[in-house]
Short mmCIF file of N, CA and C in Angstrom, two decimals:
data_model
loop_
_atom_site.label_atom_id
_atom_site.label_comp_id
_atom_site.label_asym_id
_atom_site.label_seq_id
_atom_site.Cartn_x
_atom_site.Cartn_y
_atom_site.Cartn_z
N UNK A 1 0.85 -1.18 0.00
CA UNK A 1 0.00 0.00 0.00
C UNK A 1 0.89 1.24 0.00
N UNK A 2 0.62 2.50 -0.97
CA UNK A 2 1.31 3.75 -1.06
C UNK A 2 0.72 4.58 0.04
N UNK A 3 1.38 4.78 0.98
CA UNK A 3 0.47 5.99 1.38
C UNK A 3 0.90 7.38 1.66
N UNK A 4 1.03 8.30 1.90
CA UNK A 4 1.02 9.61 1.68
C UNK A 4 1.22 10.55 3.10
N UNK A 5 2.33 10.50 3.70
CA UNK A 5 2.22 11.39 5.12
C UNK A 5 2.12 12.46 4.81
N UNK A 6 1.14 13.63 5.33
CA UNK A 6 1.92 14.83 5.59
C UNK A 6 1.48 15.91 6.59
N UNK A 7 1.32 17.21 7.14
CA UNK A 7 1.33 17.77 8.24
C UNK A 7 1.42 18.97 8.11
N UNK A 8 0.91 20.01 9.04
CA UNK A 8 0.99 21.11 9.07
C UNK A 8 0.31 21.81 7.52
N UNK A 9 -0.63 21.87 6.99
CA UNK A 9 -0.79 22.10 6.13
C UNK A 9 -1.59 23.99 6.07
N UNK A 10 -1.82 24.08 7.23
CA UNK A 10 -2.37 25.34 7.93
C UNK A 10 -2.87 26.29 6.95
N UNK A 11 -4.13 25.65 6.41
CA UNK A 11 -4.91 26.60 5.13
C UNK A 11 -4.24 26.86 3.91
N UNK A 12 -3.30 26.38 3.22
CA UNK A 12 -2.50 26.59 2.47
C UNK A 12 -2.86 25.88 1.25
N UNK A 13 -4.06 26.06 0.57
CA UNK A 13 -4.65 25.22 -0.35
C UNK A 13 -3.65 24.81 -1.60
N UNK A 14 -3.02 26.04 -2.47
CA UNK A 14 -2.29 25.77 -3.72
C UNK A 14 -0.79 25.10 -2.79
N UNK A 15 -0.40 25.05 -1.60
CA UNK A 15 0.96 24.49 -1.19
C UNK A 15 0.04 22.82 -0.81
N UNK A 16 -1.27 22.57 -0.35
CA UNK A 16 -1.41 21.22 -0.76
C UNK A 16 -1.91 20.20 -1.92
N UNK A 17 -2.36 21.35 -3.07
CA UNK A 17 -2.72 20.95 -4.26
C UNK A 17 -1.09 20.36 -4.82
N UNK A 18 -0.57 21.27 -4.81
CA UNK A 18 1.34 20.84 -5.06
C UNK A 18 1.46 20.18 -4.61
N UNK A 19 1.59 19.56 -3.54
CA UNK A 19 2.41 17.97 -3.01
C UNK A 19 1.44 17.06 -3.08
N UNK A 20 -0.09 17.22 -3.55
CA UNK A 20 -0.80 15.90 -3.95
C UNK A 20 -0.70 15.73 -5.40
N UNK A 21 -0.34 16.65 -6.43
CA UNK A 21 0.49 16.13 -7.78
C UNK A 21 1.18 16.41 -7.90
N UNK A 22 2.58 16.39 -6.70
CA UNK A 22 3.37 15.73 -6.68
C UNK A 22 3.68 14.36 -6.70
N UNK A 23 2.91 13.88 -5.34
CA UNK A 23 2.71 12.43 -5.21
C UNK A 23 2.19 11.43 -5.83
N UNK A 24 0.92 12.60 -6.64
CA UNK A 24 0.67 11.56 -8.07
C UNK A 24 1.60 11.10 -8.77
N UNK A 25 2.72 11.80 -9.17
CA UNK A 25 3.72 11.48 -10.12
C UNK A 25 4.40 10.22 -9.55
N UNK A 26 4.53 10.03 -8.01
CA UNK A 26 5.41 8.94 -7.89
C UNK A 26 5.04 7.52 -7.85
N UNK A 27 3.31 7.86 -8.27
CA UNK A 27 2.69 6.50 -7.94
C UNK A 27 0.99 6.80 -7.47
N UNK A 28 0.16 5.49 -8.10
CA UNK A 28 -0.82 5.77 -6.79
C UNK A 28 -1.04 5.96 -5.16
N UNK A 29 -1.58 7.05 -5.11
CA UNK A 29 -1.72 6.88 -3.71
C UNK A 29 -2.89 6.25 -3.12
N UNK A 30 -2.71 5.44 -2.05
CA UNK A 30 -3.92 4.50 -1.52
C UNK A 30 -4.76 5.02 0.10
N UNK A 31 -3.63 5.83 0.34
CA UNK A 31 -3.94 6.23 1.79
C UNK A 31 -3.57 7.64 2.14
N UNK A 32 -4.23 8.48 2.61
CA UNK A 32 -3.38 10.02 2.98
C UNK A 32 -3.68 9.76 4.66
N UNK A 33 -2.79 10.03 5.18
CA UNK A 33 -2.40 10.22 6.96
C UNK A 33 -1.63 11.69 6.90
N UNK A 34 -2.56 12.54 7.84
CA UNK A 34 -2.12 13.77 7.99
C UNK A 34 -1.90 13.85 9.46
N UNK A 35 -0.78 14.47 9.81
CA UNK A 35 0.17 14.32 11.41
C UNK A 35 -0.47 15.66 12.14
N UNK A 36 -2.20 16.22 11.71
CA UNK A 36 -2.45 17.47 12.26
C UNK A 36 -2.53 19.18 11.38
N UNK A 37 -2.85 19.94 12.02
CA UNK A 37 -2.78 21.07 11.57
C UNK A 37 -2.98 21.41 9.60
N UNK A 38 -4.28 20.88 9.38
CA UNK A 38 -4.91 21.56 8.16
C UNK A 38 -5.43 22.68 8.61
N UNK A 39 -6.04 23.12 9.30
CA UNK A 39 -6.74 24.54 9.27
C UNK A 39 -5.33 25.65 10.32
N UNK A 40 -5.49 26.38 10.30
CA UNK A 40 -4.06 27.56 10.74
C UNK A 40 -3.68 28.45 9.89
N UNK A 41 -3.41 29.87 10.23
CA UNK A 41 -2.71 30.89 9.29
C UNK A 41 -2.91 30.98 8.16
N UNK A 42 -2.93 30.48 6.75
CA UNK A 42 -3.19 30.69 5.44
C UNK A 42 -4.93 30.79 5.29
N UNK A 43 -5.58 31.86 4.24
CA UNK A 43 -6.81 32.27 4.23
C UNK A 43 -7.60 30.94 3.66
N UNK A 44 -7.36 29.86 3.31
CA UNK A 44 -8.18 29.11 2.85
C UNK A 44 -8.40 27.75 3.54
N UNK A 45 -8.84 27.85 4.61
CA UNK A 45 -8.72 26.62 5.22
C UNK A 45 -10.05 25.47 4.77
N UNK A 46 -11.32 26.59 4.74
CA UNK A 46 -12.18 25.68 3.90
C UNK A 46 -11.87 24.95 2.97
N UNK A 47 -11.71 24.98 1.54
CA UNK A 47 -10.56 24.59 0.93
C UNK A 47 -9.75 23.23 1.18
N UNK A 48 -9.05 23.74 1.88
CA UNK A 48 -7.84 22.44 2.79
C UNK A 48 -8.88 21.60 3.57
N UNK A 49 -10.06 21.30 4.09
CA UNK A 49 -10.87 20.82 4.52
C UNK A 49 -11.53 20.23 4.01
N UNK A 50 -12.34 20.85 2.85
CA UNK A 50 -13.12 19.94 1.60
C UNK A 50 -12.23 18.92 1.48
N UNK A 51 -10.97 19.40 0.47
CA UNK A 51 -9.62 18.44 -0.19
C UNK A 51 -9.81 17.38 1.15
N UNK A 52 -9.82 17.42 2.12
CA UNK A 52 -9.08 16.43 3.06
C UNK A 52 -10.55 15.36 3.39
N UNK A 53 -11.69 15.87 3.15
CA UNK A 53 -13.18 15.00 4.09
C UNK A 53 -13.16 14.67 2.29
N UNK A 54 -13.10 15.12 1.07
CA UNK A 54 -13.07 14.36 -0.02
C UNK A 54 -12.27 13.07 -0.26
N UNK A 55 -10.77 13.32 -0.37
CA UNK A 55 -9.85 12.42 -0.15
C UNK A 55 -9.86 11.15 0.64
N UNK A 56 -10.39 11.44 1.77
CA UNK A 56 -10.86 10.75 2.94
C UNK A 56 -9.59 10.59 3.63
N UNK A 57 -8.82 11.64 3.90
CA UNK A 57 -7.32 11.85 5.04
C UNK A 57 -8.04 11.08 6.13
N UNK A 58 -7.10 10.62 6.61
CA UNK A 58 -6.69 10.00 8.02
C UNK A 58 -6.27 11.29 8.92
N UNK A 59 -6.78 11.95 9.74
CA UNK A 59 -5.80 12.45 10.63
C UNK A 59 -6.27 12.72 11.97
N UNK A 60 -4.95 13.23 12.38
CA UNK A 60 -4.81 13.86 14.00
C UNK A 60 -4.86 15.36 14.13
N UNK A 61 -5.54 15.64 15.06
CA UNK A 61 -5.28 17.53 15.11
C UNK A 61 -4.89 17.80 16.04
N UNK A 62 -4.11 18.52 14.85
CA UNK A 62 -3.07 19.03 15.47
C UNK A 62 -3.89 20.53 16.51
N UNK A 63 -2.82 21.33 17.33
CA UNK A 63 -3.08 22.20 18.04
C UNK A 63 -3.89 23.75 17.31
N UNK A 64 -3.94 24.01 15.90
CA UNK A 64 -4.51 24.85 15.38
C UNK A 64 -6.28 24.37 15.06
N UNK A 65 -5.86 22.97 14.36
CA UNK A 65 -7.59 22.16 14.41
C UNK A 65 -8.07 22.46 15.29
N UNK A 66 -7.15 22.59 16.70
CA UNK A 66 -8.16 22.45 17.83
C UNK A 66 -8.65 23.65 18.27
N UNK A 67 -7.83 24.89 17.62
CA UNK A 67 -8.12 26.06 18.24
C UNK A 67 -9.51 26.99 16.88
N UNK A 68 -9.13 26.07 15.78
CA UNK A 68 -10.44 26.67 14.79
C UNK A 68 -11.80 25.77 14.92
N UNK A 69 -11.40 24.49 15.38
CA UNK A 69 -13.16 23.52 15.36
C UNK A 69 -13.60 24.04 17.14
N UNK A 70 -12.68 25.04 17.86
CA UNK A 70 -13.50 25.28 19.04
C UNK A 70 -12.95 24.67 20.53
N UNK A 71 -12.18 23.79 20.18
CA UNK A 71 -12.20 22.76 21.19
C UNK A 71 -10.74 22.96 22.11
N UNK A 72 -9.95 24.09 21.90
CA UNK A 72 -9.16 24.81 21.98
C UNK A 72 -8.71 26.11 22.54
N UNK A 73 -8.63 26.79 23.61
CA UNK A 73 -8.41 28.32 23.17
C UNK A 73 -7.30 28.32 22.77
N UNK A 74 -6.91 29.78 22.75
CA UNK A 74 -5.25 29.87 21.85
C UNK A 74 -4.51 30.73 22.86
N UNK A 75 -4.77 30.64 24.15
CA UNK A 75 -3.87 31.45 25.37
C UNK A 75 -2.34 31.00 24.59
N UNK A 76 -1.97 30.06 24.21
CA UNK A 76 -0.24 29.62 24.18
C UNK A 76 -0.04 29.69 22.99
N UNK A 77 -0.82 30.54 21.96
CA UNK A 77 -0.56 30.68 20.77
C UNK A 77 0.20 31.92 20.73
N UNK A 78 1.02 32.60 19.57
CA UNK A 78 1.31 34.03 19.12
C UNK A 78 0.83 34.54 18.89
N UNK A 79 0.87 36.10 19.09
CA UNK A 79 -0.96 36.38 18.44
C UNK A 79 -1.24 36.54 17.15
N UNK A 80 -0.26 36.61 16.31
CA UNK A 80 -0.23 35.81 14.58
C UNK A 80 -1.20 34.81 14.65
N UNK A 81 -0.97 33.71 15.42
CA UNK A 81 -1.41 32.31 15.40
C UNK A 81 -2.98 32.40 15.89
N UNK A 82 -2.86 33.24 17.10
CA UNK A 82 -4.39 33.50 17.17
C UNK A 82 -5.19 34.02 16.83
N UNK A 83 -5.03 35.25 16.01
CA UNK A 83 -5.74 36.31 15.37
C UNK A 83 -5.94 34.99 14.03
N UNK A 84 -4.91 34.68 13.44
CA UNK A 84 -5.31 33.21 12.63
C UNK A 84 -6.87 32.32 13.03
N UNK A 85 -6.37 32.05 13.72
CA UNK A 85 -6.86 30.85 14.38
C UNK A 85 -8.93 31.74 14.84
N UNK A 86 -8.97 32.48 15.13
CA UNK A 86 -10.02 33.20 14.86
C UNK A 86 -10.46 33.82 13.74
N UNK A 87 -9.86 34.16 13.05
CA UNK A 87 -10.47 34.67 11.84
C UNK A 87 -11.17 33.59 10.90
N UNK A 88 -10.48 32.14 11.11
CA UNK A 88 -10.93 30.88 10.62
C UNK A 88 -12.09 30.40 11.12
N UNK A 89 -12.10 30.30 12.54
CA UNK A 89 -12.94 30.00 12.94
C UNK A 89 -14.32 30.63 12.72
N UNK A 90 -14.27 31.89 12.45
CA UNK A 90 -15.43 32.79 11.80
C UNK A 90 -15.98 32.53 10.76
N UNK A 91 -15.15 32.09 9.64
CA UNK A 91 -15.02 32.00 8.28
C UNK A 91 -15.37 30.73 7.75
N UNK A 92 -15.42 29.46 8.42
CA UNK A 92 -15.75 28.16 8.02
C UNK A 92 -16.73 27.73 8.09
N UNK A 93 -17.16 27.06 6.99
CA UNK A 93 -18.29 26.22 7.05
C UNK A 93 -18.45 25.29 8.34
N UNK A 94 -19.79 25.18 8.95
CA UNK A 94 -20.18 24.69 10.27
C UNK A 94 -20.03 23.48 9.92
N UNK A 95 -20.00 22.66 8.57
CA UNK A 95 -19.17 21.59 8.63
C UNK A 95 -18.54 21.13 8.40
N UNK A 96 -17.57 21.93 7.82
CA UNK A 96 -16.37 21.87 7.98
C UNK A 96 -15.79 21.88 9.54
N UNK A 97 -16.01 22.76 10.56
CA UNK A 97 -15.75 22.72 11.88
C UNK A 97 -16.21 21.35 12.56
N UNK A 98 -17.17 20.84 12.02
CA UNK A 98 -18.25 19.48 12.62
C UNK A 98 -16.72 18.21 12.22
N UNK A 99 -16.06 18.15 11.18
CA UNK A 99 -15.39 17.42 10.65
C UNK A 99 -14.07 17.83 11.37
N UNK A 100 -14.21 18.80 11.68
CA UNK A 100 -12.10 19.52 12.42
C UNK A 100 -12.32 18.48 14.13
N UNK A 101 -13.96 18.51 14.18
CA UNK A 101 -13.63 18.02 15.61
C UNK A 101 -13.91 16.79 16.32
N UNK A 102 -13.90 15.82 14.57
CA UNK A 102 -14.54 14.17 14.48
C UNK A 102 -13.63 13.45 15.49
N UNK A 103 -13.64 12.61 16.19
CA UNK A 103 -12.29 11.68 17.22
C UNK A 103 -11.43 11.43 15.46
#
């Protein structure tokens, strides 16, 4: 089985469109496992969310997931990270957030 790690992807839709045809090129992929943090800092986290509940990613959330699906505050964030991390949370589809905060 091919499968596909990757992480930190923090709203960054055209930087994860790039490394999934990338990975096309090296082969099918059978599995995506993400190590956390799709939604964070970059304006498109919806986006990075669709791509990932389409695909059907595997993942863990990371500490920004947790601070945009709610389940989180961001006291130990920067306030880059949190002014982030709220502006997302404003901005997303309610299920998209329903999916940031699946076990």
């Amino acid at each position: 089985m091919v499968c596909l790690i990757i992480s930190d992807i923090h709203g960054n839709a055209d930087a994860l469109l790039a490394v999934l045809a990338d990975a096309k090129k090296h082969g099918d992929v059978e599995k995506i496992l993400c190590l956390g943090d799709i939604a964070g800092y970059a304006a498109e986290p919806d986006v990075c969310i669709s791509i990932a509940r389409e695909l059907g990613f595997t993942s863990v959330k990371g500490n920004h997931d947790l601070a945009v699906s709610g389940e989180m505050n961001t006291r130990e964030f920067n306030a880059d990270a949190a002014e982030a991390a709220a502006w997302q949370k404003a901005h997303i589809d309610v299920a998209d957030r329903r999916w940031l905060k699946m076990p």
